[in-house]
Short mmCIF file of N, CA, C and O in Angstrom, two decimals:
data_model
loop_
_atom_site.label_atom_id
_atom_site.label_comp_id
_atom_site.label_asym_id
_atom_site.label_seq_id
_atom_site.Cartn_x
_atom_site.Cartn_y
_atom_site.Cartn_z
N UNK A 30 104.13 173.91 87.66
CA UNK A 30 104.66 174.23 88.97
C UNK A 30 105.32 172.99 89.59
O UNK A 30 105.07 171.87 89.16
N UNK A 31 106.14 173.20 90.62
CA UNK A 31 106.84 172.09 91.26
C UNK A 31 105.86 171.12 91.90
O UNK A 31 106.06 169.92 91.86
N UNK A 32 104.81 171.64 92.49
CA UNK A 32 103.83 170.80 93.16
C UNK A 32 103.16 169.84 92.16
O UNK A 32 103.00 168.66 92.42
N UNK A 33 102.81 170.34 91.01
CA UNK A 33 102.18 169.53 89.98
C UNK A 33 103.13 168.44 89.48
O UNK A 33 102.76 167.31 89.26
N UNK A 34 104.41 168.79 89.33
CA UNK A 34 105.41 167.81 88.89
C UNK A 34 105.57 166.69 89.93
O UNK A 34 105.66 165.53 89.58
N UNK A 35 105.59 167.06 91.20
CA UNK A 35 105.72 166.07 92.26
C UNK A 35 104.55 165.09 92.24
O UNK A 35 104.72 163.90 92.35
N UNK A 36 103.34 165.60 92.10
CA UNK A 36 102.16 164.74 92.04
C UNK A 36 102.23 163.77 90.87
O UNK A 36 101.94 162.61 91.01
N UNK A 37 102.62 164.27 89.72
CA UNK A 37 102.65 163.40 88.55
C UNK A 37 103.73 162.34 88.69
O UNK A 37 103.55 161.21 88.26
N UNK A 38 104.85 162.67 89.32
CA UNK A 38 105.88 161.65 89.55
C UNK A 38 105.40 160.59 90.53
O UNK A 38 105.63 159.41 90.33
N UNK A 39 104.73 160.99 91.58
CA UNK A 39 104.23 160.05 92.57
C UNK A 39 103.16 159.14 91.98
O UNK A 39 103.08 157.97 92.32
N UNK A 40 102.36 159.67 91.12
CA UNK A 40 101.28 158.89 90.53
C UNK A 40 101.82 157.76 89.66
O UNK A 40 101.18 156.74 89.50
N UNK A 41 103.01 157.93 89.12
CA UNK A 41 103.59 156.91 88.24
C UNK A 41 104.39 155.86 89.00
O UNK A 41 104.77 154.86 88.44
N UNK A 42 104.68 156.09 90.28
CA UNK A 42 105.47 155.14 91.05
C UNK A 42 104.64 153.89 91.31
O UNK A 42 103.51 153.97 91.76
N UNK A 43 105.22 152.74 91.02
CA UNK A 43 104.54 151.48 91.28
C UNK A 43 105.46 150.60 92.12
O UNK A 43 106.68 150.57 91.90
N UNK A 44 104.90 149.91 93.08
CA UNK A 44 105.66 149.04 93.95
C UNK A 44 105.16 147.62 93.79
O UNK A 44 104.00 147.39 93.50
N UNK A 45 106.05 146.67 94.02
CA UNK A 45 105.66 145.28 94.02
C UNK A 45 106.58 144.53 94.98
O UNK A 45 107.68 144.98 95.29
N UNK A 46 106.13 143.39 95.42
CA UNK A 46 106.92 142.56 96.31
C UNK A 46 107.92 141.78 95.46
O UNK A 46 107.57 141.26 94.40
N UNK A 47 109.16 141.72 95.93
CA UNK A 47 110.18 140.96 95.20
C UNK A 47 109.87 139.48 95.29
O UNK A 47 109.31 139.00 96.28
N UNK A 48 110.28 138.76 94.27
CA UNK A 48 110.20 137.30 94.33
C UNK A 48 111.27 136.82 95.30
O UNK A 48 112.19 137.57 95.65
N UNK A 49 111.16 135.58 95.72
CA UNK A 49 112.16 135.02 96.63
C UNK A 49 113.54 135.09 95.98
O UNK A 49 114.53 135.48 96.62
N UNK A 50 113.61 134.77 94.70
CA UNK A 50 114.89 134.80 93.99
C UNK A 50 115.48 136.21 93.95
O UNK A 50 116.67 136.41 94.17
N UNK A 51 114.65 137.20 93.67
CA UNK A 51 115.11 138.59 93.63
C UNK A 51 115.62 139.04 95.01
O UNK A 51 116.65 139.70 95.12
N UNK A 52 114.89 138.65 96.05
CA UNK A 52 115.29 139.03 97.41
C UNK A 52 116.63 138.40 97.77
O UNK A 52 117.53 139.06 98.27
N UNK A 53 116.76 137.10 97.48
CA UNK A 53 118.00 136.40 97.80
C UNK A 53 119.19 137.02 97.06
O UNK A 53 120.27 137.18 97.63
N UNK A 54 118.98 137.39 95.81
CA UNK A 54 120.06 137.99 95.03
C UNK A 54 120.42 139.38 95.56
O UNK A 54 121.59 139.70 95.75
N UNK A 55 119.42 140.22 95.84
CA UNK A 55 119.70 141.59 96.30
C UNK A 55 120.27 141.63 97.71
O UNK A 55 121.08 142.50 98.03
N UNK A 56 119.88 140.69 98.57
CA UNK A 56 120.36 140.68 99.96
C UNK A 56 121.54 139.75 100.18
O UNK A 56 122.09 139.70 101.28
N UNK A 57 121.90 138.99 99.14
CA UNK A 57 123.02 138.03 99.22
C UNK A 57 122.88 137.05 100.37
O UNK A 57 123.83 136.75 101.09
N UNK A 58 121.65 136.59 100.57
CA UNK A 58 121.43 135.56 101.59
C UNK A 58 120.25 134.69 101.21
O UNK A 58 119.35 135.12 100.47
N UNK A 59 120.25 133.49 101.71
CA UNK A 59 119.20 132.52 101.42
C UNK A 59 118.04 132.72 102.39
O UNK A 59 118.25 132.96 103.58
N UNK A 60 116.82 132.64 101.87
CA UNK A 60 115.63 132.76 102.71
C UNK A 60 115.49 131.48 103.52
O UNK A 60 115.58 130.38 102.97
N UNK A 61 115.27 131.62 104.82
CA UNK A 61 115.09 130.45 105.68
C UNK A 61 113.72 129.84 105.46
O UNK A 61 112.74 130.56 105.25
N UNK A 62 113.66 128.53 105.51
CA UNK A 62 112.37 127.85 105.42
C UNK A 62 111.61 128.14 106.71
O UNK A 62 112.13 127.90 107.80
N UNK A 63 110.39 128.66 106.59
CA UNK A 63 109.65 129.00 107.81
C UNK A 63 109.25 127.75 108.59
O UNK A 63 109.05 126.68 108.01
N UNK A 64 109.16 127.90 109.90
CA UNK A 64 108.71 126.80 110.74
C UNK A 64 107.22 126.56 110.48
O UNK A 64 106.48 127.49 110.19
N UNK A 65 106.81 125.33 110.63
CA UNK A 65 105.41 125.00 110.45
C UNK A 65 104.82 124.77 111.85
O UNK A 65 105.09 123.76 112.47
N UNK A 66 104.07 125.74 112.32
CA UNK A 66 103.53 125.68 113.67
C UNK A 66 102.22 124.89 113.73
O UNK A 66 101.85 124.39 114.77
N UNK A 67 101.51 124.83 112.63
CA UNK A 67 100.21 124.20 112.62
C UNK A 67 100.19 123.05 111.63
O UNK A 67 100.83 123.11 110.60
N UNK A 68 99.41 122.04 111.94
CA UNK A 68 99.32 120.88 111.07
C UNK A 68 97.96 120.82 110.40
O UNK A 68 97.27 119.81 110.45
N UNK A 69 97.55 121.91 109.80
CA UNK A 69 96.30 121.92 109.06
C UNK A 69 96.47 122.80 107.83
O UNK A 69 97.34 123.66 107.79
N UNK A 70 95.61 122.55 106.85
CA UNK A 70 95.72 123.34 105.62
C UNK A 70 94.39 123.97 105.23
O UNK A 70 94.29 124.57 104.17
N UNK A 71 93.37 123.81 106.06
CA UNK A 71 92.08 124.43 105.77
C UNK A 71 91.39 124.79 107.08
O UNK A 71 91.78 124.31 108.15
N UNK A 72 90.36 125.61 106.99
CA UNK A 72 89.60 125.97 108.18
C UNK A 72 88.94 124.74 108.80
O UNK A 72 88.91 124.59 110.01
N UNK A 73 88.43 123.87 107.96
CA UNK A 73 87.77 122.66 108.47
C UNK A 73 88.77 121.81 109.24
O UNK A 73 88.45 121.30 110.32
N UNK A 74 89.99 121.68 108.72
CA UNK A 74 91.04 120.95 109.44
C UNK A 74 91.33 121.63 110.77
O UNK A 74 91.50 120.96 111.80
N UNK A 75 91.42 122.96 110.76
CA UNK A 75 91.74 123.70 111.97
C UNK A 75 90.68 123.48 113.04
O UNK A 75 91.00 123.22 114.20
N UNK A 76 89.43 123.56 112.66
CA UNK A 76 88.34 123.39 113.63
C UNK A 76 88.29 121.94 114.12
O UNK A 76 88.02 121.68 115.29
N UNK A 77 88.59 121.00 113.25
CA UNK A 77 88.50 119.60 113.61
C UNK A 77 89.72 119.03 114.30
O UNK A 77 89.66 117.93 114.84
N UNK A 78 90.83 119.77 114.33
CA UNK A 78 92.07 119.23 114.89
C UNK A 78 92.01 119.10 116.42
O UNK A 78 92.69 118.26 117.00
N UNK A 79 91.19 119.91 117.06
CA UNK A 79 91.07 119.85 118.51
C UNK A 79 90.25 118.62 118.88
O UNK A 79 89.14 118.43 118.39
N UNK A 80 90.83 117.81 119.75
CA UNK A 80 90.15 116.57 120.16
C UNK A 80 88.93 116.87 121.04
O UNK A 80 88.93 117.84 121.79
N UNK A 81 87.94 116.03 120.92
CA UNK A 81 86.78 116.13 121.81
C UNK A 81 87.16 115.54 123.17
O UNK A 81 88.00 114.65 123.26
N UNK A 82 86.52 116.03 124.21
CA UNK A 82 86.75 115.46 125.54
C UNK A 82 86.29 114.01 125.54
O UNK A 82 85.26 113.68 124.94
N UNK A 83 87.01 113.18 126.22
CA UNK A 83 86.73 111.74 126.19
C UNK A 83 85.44 111.38 126.93
O UNK A 83 84.78 110.41 126.58
N UNK A 84 85.07 112.15 127.93
CA UNK A 84 83.93 111.77 128.77
C UNK A 84 82.62 112.43 128.37
O UNK A 84 81.69 112.50 129.17
N UNK A 85 82.49 112.91 127.14
CA UNK A 85 81.25 113.55 126.71
C UNK A 85 80.16 112.53 126.46
O UNK A 85 80.40 111.47 125.90
N UNK A 86 78.95 112.88 126.89
CA UNK A 86 77.80 112.03 126.58
C UNK A 86 77.49 112.18 125.10
O UNK A 86 78.01 113.08 124.43
N UNK A 87 76.65 111.31 124.59
CA UNK A 87 76.28 111.36 123.17
C UNK A 87 75.65 112.71 122.83
O UNK A 87 75.95 113.31 121.79
N UNK A 88 74.81 113.22 123.73
CA UNK A 88 74.15 114.52 123.50
C UNK A 88 75.16 115.67 123.54
O UNK A 88 75.13 116.56 122.70
N UNK A 89 76.07 115.64 124.50
CA UNK A 89 77.09 116.68 124.61
C UNK A 89 78.03 116.65 123.41
O UNK A 89 78.45 117.69 122.91
N UNK A 90 78.37 115.45 122.93
CA UNK A 90 79.22 115.31 121.75
C UNK A 90 78.51 115.91 120.53
O UNK A 90 79.13 116.64 119.75
N UNK A 91 77.23 115.64 120.40
CA UNK A 91 76.46 116.19 119.28
C UNK A 91 76.44 117.72 119.35
O UNK A 91 76.61 118.39 118.33
N UNK A 92 76.24 118.28 120.54
CA UNK A 92 76.23 119.73 120.71
C UNK A 92 77.59 120.35 120.37
O UNK A 92 77.66 121.39 119.72
N UNK A 93 78.67 119.68 120.79
CA UNK A 93 80.01 120.19 120.50
C UNK A 93 80.30 120.14 119.00
O UNK A 93 80.88 121.06 118.43
N UNK A 94 79.88 119.08 118.33
CA UNK A 94 80.05 118.98 116.89
C UNK A 94 79.29 120.10 116.18
O UNK A 94 79.78 120.71 115.23
N UNK A 95 78.07 120.39 116.66
CA UNK A 95 77.27 121.47 116.08
C UNK A 95 77.94 122.82 116.30
O UNK A 95 77.98 123.66 115.41
N UNK A 96 78.51 123.04 117.51
CA UNK A 96 79.22 124.29 117.80
C UNK A 96 80.40 124.48 116.85
O UNK A 96 80.63 125.57 116.36
N UNK A 97 81.12 123.41 116.62
CA UNK A 97 82.27 123.49 115.73
C UNK A 97 81.84 123.75 114.29
O UNK A 97 82.49 124.52 113.58
N UNK A 98 80.77 123.11 113.87
CA UNK A 98 80.25 123.35 112.52
C UNK A 98 79.82 124.81 112.40
O UNK A 98 80.10 125.47 111.40
N UNK A 99 79.17 125.32 113.44
CA UNK A 99 78.73 126.72 113.48
C UNK A 99 79.94 127.65 113.39
O UNK A 99 79.93 128.63 112.63
N UNK A 100 80.99 127.37 114.15
CA UNK A 100 82.20 128.18 114.15
C UNK A 100 82.86 128.15 112.77
O UNK A 100 83.26 129.20 112.24
N UNK A 101 82.93 126.98 112.17
CA UNK A 101 83.51 126.84 110.84
C UNK A 101 82.72 127.66 109.82
O UNK A 101 83.28 128.37 108.99
N UNK A 102 81.40 127.56 109.88
CA UNK A 102 80.52 128.32 108.97
C UNK A 102 80.76 129.82 109.14
O UNK A 102 80.86 130.56 108.16
N UNK A 103 80.88 130.27 110.37
CA UNK A 103 81.11 131.69 110.65
C UNK A 103 82.46 132.14 110.08
O UNK A 103 82.55 133.16 109.39
N UNK A 104 83.52 131.36 110.34
CA UNK A 104 84.84 131.72 109.83
C UNK A 104 84.85 131.78 108.30
O UNK A 104 85.44 132.69 107.72
N UNK A 105 84.20 130.81 107.67
CA UNK A 105 84.16 130.82 106.21
C UNK A 105 83.49 132.08 105.68
O UNK A 105 83.92 132.63 104.67
N UNK A 106 82.46 132.55 106.36
CA UNK A 106 81.75 133.75 105.92
C UNK A 106 82.55 135.02 106.08
O UNK A 106 82.59 135.86 105.19
N UNK A 107 83.21 135.18 107.23
CA UNK A 107 83.90 136.44 107.50
C UNK A 107 85.32 136.49 106.93
O UNK A 107 85.89 137.57 106.82
N UNK A 108 85.88 135.34 106.57
CA UNK A 108 87.25 135.32 106.06
C UNK A 108 87.34 135.10 104.55
O UNK A 108 88.41 134.78 104.04
N UNK A 109 86.25 135.30 103.85
CA UNK A 109 86.29 135.18 102.38
C UNK A 109 87.24 136.22 101.81
O UNK A 109 87.21 137.38 102.21
N UNK A 110 88.06 135.81 100.88
CA UNK A 110 89.01 136.74 100.26
C UNK A 110 88.28 137.73 99.37
O UNK A 110 88.58 138.92 99.37
N UNK A 111 87.32 137.26 98.61
CA UNK A 111 86.56 138.12 97.71
C UNK A 111 85.59 138.98 98.52
O UNK A 111 84.69 138.46 99.18
N UNK A 112 85.74 140.30 98.47
CA UNK A 112 84.86 141.17 99.26
C UNK A 112 83.38 141.06 98.87
O UNK A 112 82.50 141.33 99.69
N UNK A 113 83.11 140.63 97.65
CA UNK A 113 81.71 140.45 97.23
C UNK A 113 81.06 139.28 97.96
O UNK A 113 79.86 139.29 98.20
N UNK A 114 81.86 138.28 98.30
CA UNK A 114 81.35 137.09 98.98
C UNK A 114 81.45 137.18 100.50
O UNK A 114 80.77 136.47 101.22
N UNK A 115 82.34 138.05 100.99
CA UNK A 115 82.57 138.19 102.43
C UNK A 115 81.37 138.81 103.12
O UNK A 115 80.74 139.72 102.61
N UNK A 116 81.05 138.29 104.30
CA UNK A 116 79.95 138.85 105.07
C UNK A 116 80.33 140.23 105.59
O UNK A 116 81.47 140.47 105.99
N UNK A 117 79.35 141.10 105.63
CA UNK A 117 79.56 142.41 106.25
C UNK A 117 79.45 142.22 107.77
O UNK A 117 78.92 141.21 108.24
N UNK A 118 79.92 143.18 108.56
CA UNK A 118 79.75 143.07 110.02
C UNK A 118 78.29 142.91 110.42
O UNK A 118 77.98 142.12 111.32
N UNK A 119 77.41 143.61 109.73
CA UNK A 119 75.97 143.51 110.04
C UNK A 119 75.47 142.09 109.78
O UNK A 119 74.69 141.53 110.57
N UNK A 120 75.91 141.48 108.69
CA UNK A 120 75.50 140.11 108.38
C UNK A 120 76.09 139.14 109.40
O UNK A 120 75.41 138.23 109.87
N UNK A 121 77.36 139.33 109.74
CA UNK A 121 78.02 138.44 110.69
C UNK A 121 77.34 138.47 112.05
O UNK A 121 77.25 137.44 112.73
N UNK A 122 76.86 139.63 112.44
CA UNK A 122 76.19 139.76 113.74
C UNK A 122 74.88 138.98 113.81
O UNK A 122 74.36 138.73 114.89
N UNK A 123 74.37 138.56 112.67
CA UNK A 123 73.11 137.81 112.65
C UNK A 123 73.34 136.30 112.64
O UNK A 123 72.40 135.52 112.64
N UNK A 124 74.61 135.89 112.66
CA UNK A 124 74.92 134.46 112.64
C UNK A 124 74.81 133.86 114.04
O UNK A 124 75.05 134.53 115.04
N UNK A 125 74.48 132.58 114.10
CA UNK A 125 74.31 131.86 115.36
C UNK A 125 75.55 131.93 116.24
O UNK A 125 75.44 131.99 117.46
N UNK A 126 76.73 131.94 115.66
CA UNK A 126 77.95 131.95 116.45
C UNK A 126 78.04 133.22 117.30
O UNK A 126 78.52 133.18 118.43
N UNK A 127 77.56 134.33 116.78
CA UNK A 127 77.59 135.60 117.50
C UNK A 127 76.29 135.85 118.24
O UNK A 127 76.28 136.44 119.32
N UNK A 128 75.20 135.39 117.68
CA UNK A 128 73.88 135.62 118.25
C UNK A 128 73.24 134.27 118.60
O UNK A 128 72.53 133.69 117.78
N UNK A 129 73.47 133.77 119.82
CA UNK A 129 72.98 132.44 120.17
C UNK A 129 71.45 132.31 120.22
O UNK A 129 70.92 131.22 120.31
N UNK A 130 70.74 133.44 120.15
CA UNK A 130 69.28 133.39 120.13
C UNK A 130 68.77 132.83 118.80
O UNK A 130 67.65 132.35 118.71
N UNK A 131 69.62 132.88 117.77
CA UNK A 131 69.25 132.35 116.46
C UNK A 131 69.63 130.87 116.43
O UNK A 131 70.78 130.53 116.69
N UNK A 132 68.68 129.97 116.14
CA UNK A 132 69.03 128.55 116.09
C UNK A 132 70.01 128.26 114.95
O UNK A 132 69.97 128.91 113.90
N UNK A 133 70.87 127.28 115.15
CA UNK A 133 71.87 126.92 114.15
C UNK A 133 71.19 126.29 112.94
O UNK A 133 70.34 125.42 113.07
N UNK A 134 71.59 126.73 111.76
CA UNK A 134 71.09 126.17 110.50
C UNK A 134 72.32 125.88 109.63
O UNK A 134 73.03 126.80 109.25
N UNK A 135 72.59 124.61 109.32
CA UNK A 135 73.78 124.29 108.51
C UNK A 135 73.76 124.92 107.12
O UNK A 135 74.80 125.07 106.49
N UNK A 136 72.59 125.32 106.64
CA UNK A 136 72.46 125.94 105.31
C UNK A 136 72.25 127.45 105.40
O UNK A 136 71.78 128.06 104.44
N UNK A 137 72.57 128.05 106.53
CA UNK A 137 72.32 129.48 106.77
C UNK A 137 73.08 130.34 105.75
O UNK A 137 74.24 130.11 105.44
N UNK A 138 72.38 131.31 105.23
CA UNK A 138 72.96 132.32 104.33
C UNK A 138 72.61 133.68 104.93
O UNK A 138 71.48 133.90 105.37
N UNK A 139 73.56 134.61 104.92
CA UNK A 139 73.25 135.91 105.51
C UNK A 139 72.24 136.68 104.66
O UNK A 139 72.24 136.56 103.43
N UNK A 140 71.37 137.43 105.32
CA UNK A 140 70.42 138.26 104.57
C UNK A 140 71.18 139.36 103.85
O UNK A 140 72.26 139.78 104.27
N UNK A 141 70.63 139.85 102.77
CA UNK A 141 71.27 140.94 102.02
C UNK A 141 71.27 142.19 102.88
O UNK A 141 70.32 142.48 103.60
N UNK A 142 72.35 142.95 102.78
CA UNK A 142 72.45 144.23 103.51
C UNK A 142 71.64 145.30 102.81
O UNK A 142 71.56 145.44 101.67
#
């Protein structure tokens, strides 16, 4: 039947992203170099790029450093590319960054779901 033929044709269709060279050739134009808005290449760089306030006491500086470490740990957990390693929402909700009642632990690992 026509419906069955349509399904089988759709099932065989495969798409892929063109390479830069293929795009430039098909569109007859050069790809512009994107602007670089940020000067970091990792999450740790991103978290550390913001300067600390100059007038922080030693204790306040220590607390801010811990907050940033906590934030970095949280981002690393929820932004993992591999879904097997990525935290689930339930696991993320148990992290100190989201749940301040839990004391910060630099070696914190989420409990199994």
